[in-house]
XYZ file of C-alpha atoms in Angstrom:
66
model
C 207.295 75.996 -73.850
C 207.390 79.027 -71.644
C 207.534 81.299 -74.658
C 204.511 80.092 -75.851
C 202.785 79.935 -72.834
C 203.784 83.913 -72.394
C 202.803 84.719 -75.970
C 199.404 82.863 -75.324
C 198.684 84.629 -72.334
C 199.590 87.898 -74.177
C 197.315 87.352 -77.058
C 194.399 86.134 -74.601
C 194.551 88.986 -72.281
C 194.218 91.514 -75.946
C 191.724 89.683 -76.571
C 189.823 90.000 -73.577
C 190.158 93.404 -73.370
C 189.418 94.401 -76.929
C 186.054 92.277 -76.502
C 185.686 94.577 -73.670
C 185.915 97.344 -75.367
C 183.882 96.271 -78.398
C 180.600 95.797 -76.099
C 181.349 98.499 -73.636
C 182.573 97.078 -70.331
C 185.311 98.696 -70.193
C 183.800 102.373 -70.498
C 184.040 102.431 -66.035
C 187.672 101.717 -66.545
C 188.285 103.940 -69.273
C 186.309 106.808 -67.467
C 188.881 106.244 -64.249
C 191.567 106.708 -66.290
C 190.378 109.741 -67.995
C 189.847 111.269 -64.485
C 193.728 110.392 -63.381
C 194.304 112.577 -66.246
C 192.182 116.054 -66.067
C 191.891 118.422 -62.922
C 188.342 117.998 -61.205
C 187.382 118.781 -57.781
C 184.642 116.408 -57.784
C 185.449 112.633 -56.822
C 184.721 110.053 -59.830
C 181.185 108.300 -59.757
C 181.442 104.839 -58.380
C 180.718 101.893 -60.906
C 176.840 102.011 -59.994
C 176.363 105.876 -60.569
C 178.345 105.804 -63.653
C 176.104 102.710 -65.099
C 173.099 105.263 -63.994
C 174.515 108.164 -65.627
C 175.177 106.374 -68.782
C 171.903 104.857 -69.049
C 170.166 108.436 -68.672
C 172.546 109.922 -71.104
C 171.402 106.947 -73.574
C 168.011 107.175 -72.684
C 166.998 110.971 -72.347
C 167.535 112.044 -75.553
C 164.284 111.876 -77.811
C 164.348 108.429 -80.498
C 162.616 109.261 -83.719
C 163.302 106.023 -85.541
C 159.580 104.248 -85.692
């Protein structure tokens, strides 16, 4: 019973996180970790000035489709 409890829990938290990652809430997270790993000698953006800075990335570019 505890081994599939464990495996359940395994396959849920996957899950979770690969849903995350397929609509984009985990790009903060992912960001974080990508600071841990590079020399910078500015502090990483909290959560609300990365959401900022991604929206103005997305949004500042021009959009010819119409």
């Amino acid at each position: 019973m505890r081994r599939a409890r464990k495996i359940t829990r395994r396959f849920l938290r996957r899950f979770w996180r690969g849903l995350q990652e397929w609509c984009g809430d985990a790009a903060y997270e992912r960001y974080l970790r990508s600071r841990g790993t590079r020399e910078s000698t500015h502090p990483p953006l909290s959560a609300a000035e990365f959401y900022v800075e991604q929206l103005d990335r997305r949004y500042s570019r021009p959009n010819r489709c119409c």
